[in-house]
Amino acid sequence: MLSGNQIRERFLNFFVQKGHTPVPSSSLLPLNDPTLFFTNAGMVPFKDLFTGREKRGYVRAVSSQKCMRVSGKHNDLENVGRTPRHHTFFEMLGNFSFGDYFKKEAIAYAWEFLTKTVGLDKSILWMTIFHNDEEAFTIWRQEIGISGDRIVRCGEEENFWAMGETGPCGPCSEIHVDLSLLLTGKPSSGNPATHPDDFMEVWNLVFMQFDRDDKGKLVPLPKPSIDTGMGLERLCAVLQKKKSNYDTDLFLPLIQSIQEKTHKVYGKNEQDDVAMRVLADHIRSSVFLVSDGVQPSNEGRGYVLRRIMRRAIRHGKMLGRSNPFFFELAGTLVGMMQEAYPDLAKNSSLITKVIQTEEIRFLETLDRGMEMIEEEVSQLKKKGEKIFSGKTAFVLYDTYGFPLDLTELITAERGLSVDSKIFEEEMSRQKKRARSAWKGSGESAVADLYHELVRGGMTSQFLGYETMEAKGRTVALIKEGKRTDEAGEGEQVEIFVDRTPFYGESGGQVGDTGIMIDGGAALSGRPSKFQIEVSDTQKPLEGIISHHGLVKEGIIRVGDSVLLRVNNETRRSTMLNHTATHILHAALREILGDHVKQAGSLVKPERLRFDFTHFEPLTKGQIEAIELQVNTIIQSNYPVAKEEMSLEEAKKKGALAFFGDKYGERVRVVSVGPPGVLPYSMEFCGGTHLDYSGEIGVFKIIGESSVASGVRRIEAVTGLSAFAEFQRLGKMMDELSSLLKTTPAELPQRVAKLSEEAKKLQREISQLKAKMVSGGEAQGDLSQLIREVKGIKVITLETDLSDPKDLRNLGDELKVKMGSGLVLIGSKSEGKALIMVMVTKDLTGKYNAGKLVGELAPIIGGRGGGGPDMAQAGGNQPEKLAETFKKLEDLL
C-alpha cells in the first residue's frame, strides 16, 4: 500500500518524465494578488502565466501545492471534523500546460497515472464532462476506451471553470471514483450526477480554451492551456481504501498522538472523534501558516490563524485536557512532512513557540469566557428564549478572545443562535478592528502597465553593485498613469532605462535618489538638454526599474541617452544600515534563540527598522548584549562577501531565506565573517552592502517595541547618525543634571529619591480626597447614598475623581463605613468613563465584582476586569455612565 509521501513523489516523478518542470510549492500567502486571502488552488502561483502577464523558462509544470480554504466562498471550516473529506489545509497535486499540450495529452496522462502508475482498477473510474464538449467525449470514448454510459454530461455550474467574470475560462472534465464499488465491492446504482454520495471526485482537468469578454462572449484562445488539480488527501484515501481521509497515514499518526495525550480512544464516541479530527486538521493548518510567516492576531490572516488555533484548543478542552498540549502535536506533524517541506524543520522551534504561546494565552481566558456563556444560556432557557446576546458575544470576543464563530459553535451546541447583527454593530464601533474591512491579501496589485512593458520585452540592467554612475538609454516614460513619448519641465514622470546604477526599492531597502542628465552632453561638454531630479526608485516587477523624478530643466524623450548619478551620501548611509541589519539578525538569533525569524525590515539612510518573531519584550540586559555583539562584529572589520550561486547551493550552505520573498534559480548571498570559516551572518539578499563590517563604525539601538502578537521591533542607527544619538543623550544628561543640581554620575539616585517623595505625597493626597468625599460636607449624610436591593446595601456614586487610585481609596472608605454591601463608583474625564465595583468580603461568594464589571463595561463602550472583591473598567461613552447604576440594581 502506497503512503501519502510515496503518492506525492510518484505524481511528481511521473510528470517530470513527461517533460514537466517540477515547481516547489509556493507560500500559502499569495503575492501580488489582492483577491485572495490564501493560496486556495494549485494554479494560483501560475495565474500570471495563464493570463500572459508573465513568462518563465518552461511551458509544462508539475507541483504539489500547499492550500488553505477557510475564507470567502471556499470556507470549509465549519465542516471540518464532521465530514470525511473537509479540511482547512490540504495539498493539491497538479500538472499544467501553458500553451503547450491540450486535452488529448491531459486526459491520456491522467488515465495513465491513475491506472498504471498507482494501479487503480479501471472499473471504479467515472468521468464527467461539460455537456457540449464533444472533443473531450471523443477522447475519453475512442482513445481511452471508456464506455459511453460512464461519461456523464453536466452543466456549466459543475463542469465549466472561469478565473473570473472575464478572462481565461473553459470546460473541465472530472474523474470520479465509485466509492461503493471500491469499499464494498458493489457498484453504485447511479452515476456521479444522480448519486453524488456514492462517488468522490479525485481529479479535475480544466481545459482553458476561451477568453470571456465583458459582454460574455467566448473567444478561442490562440494557445489553449491545461490546469489540473487533484487533492492528495482524497487520492490517498482511495489508494489506501479508506472511507475517510482521516483514516489514512496523512492523519493517523496525529490522531494516535492525540489519543495518547487525551487518553481517549478514536472510534468509540462520535463527539470525541469529531474533536480529534478537528485537532488533527487544525494542527496542519496552524503549523504551515506559522511556517509561512503568519502570526496570530485580531486582523487579517492572523485572525484566521487565531480562529483555527482557538477552535482546536477548545476541542482539546472538550477531550478533558485543561493544560496546554496542542502545541506538542506540531513536532509530530513536522516529523511526518519535513521531507516534502524542509522549511518545517528549519522553523520548528518558531512554530512550536507561536502555537504554545497562543494556547497558554487562550486557556487563561477560556474558562472565564465559558462561565459567561453558561450564565447567559441558563438565563435564556429560563425565559424560553433562543437568541444569544450579540453584546455578550462581543465581550467574549474583545475581552476573552473568543472568535465569533467559536461562540456561535458553542451556542449552537446548546440550541441557540447568536444575534450577529448586534455583534457587528459593536464591532463597527471598534474602528481599529481590521477584520470587517479586510478585502484581500493586502499585497498591492501590480499595475497592468508594468506587465505590458515586460511583455514587450523591456528589461533594466542593474549596475549599482559596481558603480554609482552609468550611461543608459530611455526605453519608456509614464506620466499620470499613461505611457508617453516625452515629459517637460515641471512634470512628474516615471523613467525606464536599459541600464541603471539606481537601486529599486525591494527587500526592505528603500530606493535610490539622485539625478539624470543628457548623456550626450556629458561626453561632449555642451549644456545638458534636460535634468531630472530622481526622488525615488522602485522595482514594480522583476527585471524592470522605475525612476520617479521631476523634470527640472528641458524635455526628456524616449530613446534619449542619459547619464545617471546616484546620490552617493544617501546610498552609502543606506548600505551602512543594510549590512548592520544582517549582523543584528544574526545577533538576535544567537542571543534570543533560533526561533527568531525576520518578519519585516526597513533600511533607510537615516536609520534601520527590524521586525522579528519573539514572544516577550526584550530586557535591558538583552538589549545591551545585542548592542555589544553587533558592535563586536563591526569592530572585527570582517569582510562582507557577495556571491551569486544556485538556489540549492545557497540552501545547502545554510543561507537564511525570508518569508514573502520570491527567489529564482540563481540567488545572491551576502555573508559577514572571517574568511575560510562559517560566516557569522549569511542571508539571501539582493540589496547593496559595504565591503567590510568596520565601515559601519558604531551601532546603537534607539527603540524596542511590540508590532503584533509574537512580533517585536528594533529601531537602530549607525555611523554618524549613531554618533549624533550619543551626543543627544549626553546633552540631555547634562541638562537634567543641571536642573536637579547633581552630577551625571549621581543622576539615577537623585531621580529615584525624588520619585519616592512624589509617590509618598500622592498617597497622602489620595487619602485626603477620599476622606473629603466620603465623610465631608460635599457628600452630606452617608445614609442618603445607601439603598437596599433584595436586602443588600448598595451605593452607586458619580464623583469628580478621575485617578483609579483615588476611586479605590474612596471605595475602601465607603466599604468600611457601610459594613456590608456593594459599591459602584463612576467618573467622567476627557471624554472617557471609568467605573469601579467593590464587594465586601462577606458577599464575594454570592456577588463577583469581576463578573459584574463584565456586564457593565459594554454599556460605557469599554472593557475591564478584576477579582471577586474589586474590579474596574474604562470606556469611551461617558454619557451612558448613569445607565450602569441602574443596570447594577437590575442585575442584583
Tab-separated table of C-alpha atoms in Angstrom, residues 314 369-389 392-393 396 406-418 855:
chain	number	residue	atom	x	y	z
A	314	ARG	CA	-11.465	24.414	22.730
A	369	GLY	CA	-15.482	33.015	28.833
A	370	MET	CA	-17.269	29.674	29.153
A	371	GLU	CA	-18.680	30.756	32.527
A	372	MET	CA	-20.135	33.860	30.871
A	373	ILE	CA	-21.675	31.749	28.110
A	374	GLU	CA	-23.188	29.240	30.539
A	375	GLU	CA	-24.662	32.013	32.703
A	376	GLU	CA	-26.379	33.627	29.718
A	377	VAL	CA	-27.545	30.268	28.351
A	378	SER	CA	-29.078	29.455	31.741
A	379	GLN	CA	-30.950	32.774	31.814
A	380	LEU	CA	-32.205	32.322	28.238
A	381	LYS	CA	-33.509	28.829	28.975
A	382	LYS	CA	-35.409	30.101	31.997
A	383	LYS	CA	-37.044	32.722	29.771
A	384	GLY	CA	-37.620	30.255	26.929
A	385	GLU	CA	-35.574	32.405	24.509
A	386	LYS	CA	-33.274	31.192	21.727
A	387	ILE	CA	-31.181	34.266	20.797
A	388	PHE	CA	-27.796	34.692	22.477
A	389	SER	CA	-26.882	38.364	23.093
A	392	THR	CA	-22.194	39.336	25.179
A	393	ALA	CA	-20.678	37.725	22.080
A	396	LEU	CA	-16.378	37.370	24.663
A	406	LEU	CA	-16.410	29.811	18.189
A	407	THR	CA	-19.181	31.436	20.238
A	408	GLU	CA	-21.675	30.503	17.508
A	409	LEU	CA	-20.449	26.910	17.563
A	410	ILE	CA	-20.710	26.644	21.361
A	411	THR	CA	-24.172	28.236	21.500
A	412	ALA	CA	-25.409	26.110	18.568
A	413	GLU	CA	-24.477	23.011	20.583
A	414	ARG	CA	-26.889	24.354	23.201
A	415	GLY	CA	-29.689	25.036	20.717
A	416	LEU	CA	-29.177	28.801	20.479
A	417	SER	CA	-28.164	31.280	17.788
A	418	VAL	CA	-26.096	34.452	18.247
A	855	GLU	CA	-21.761	43.070	32.408
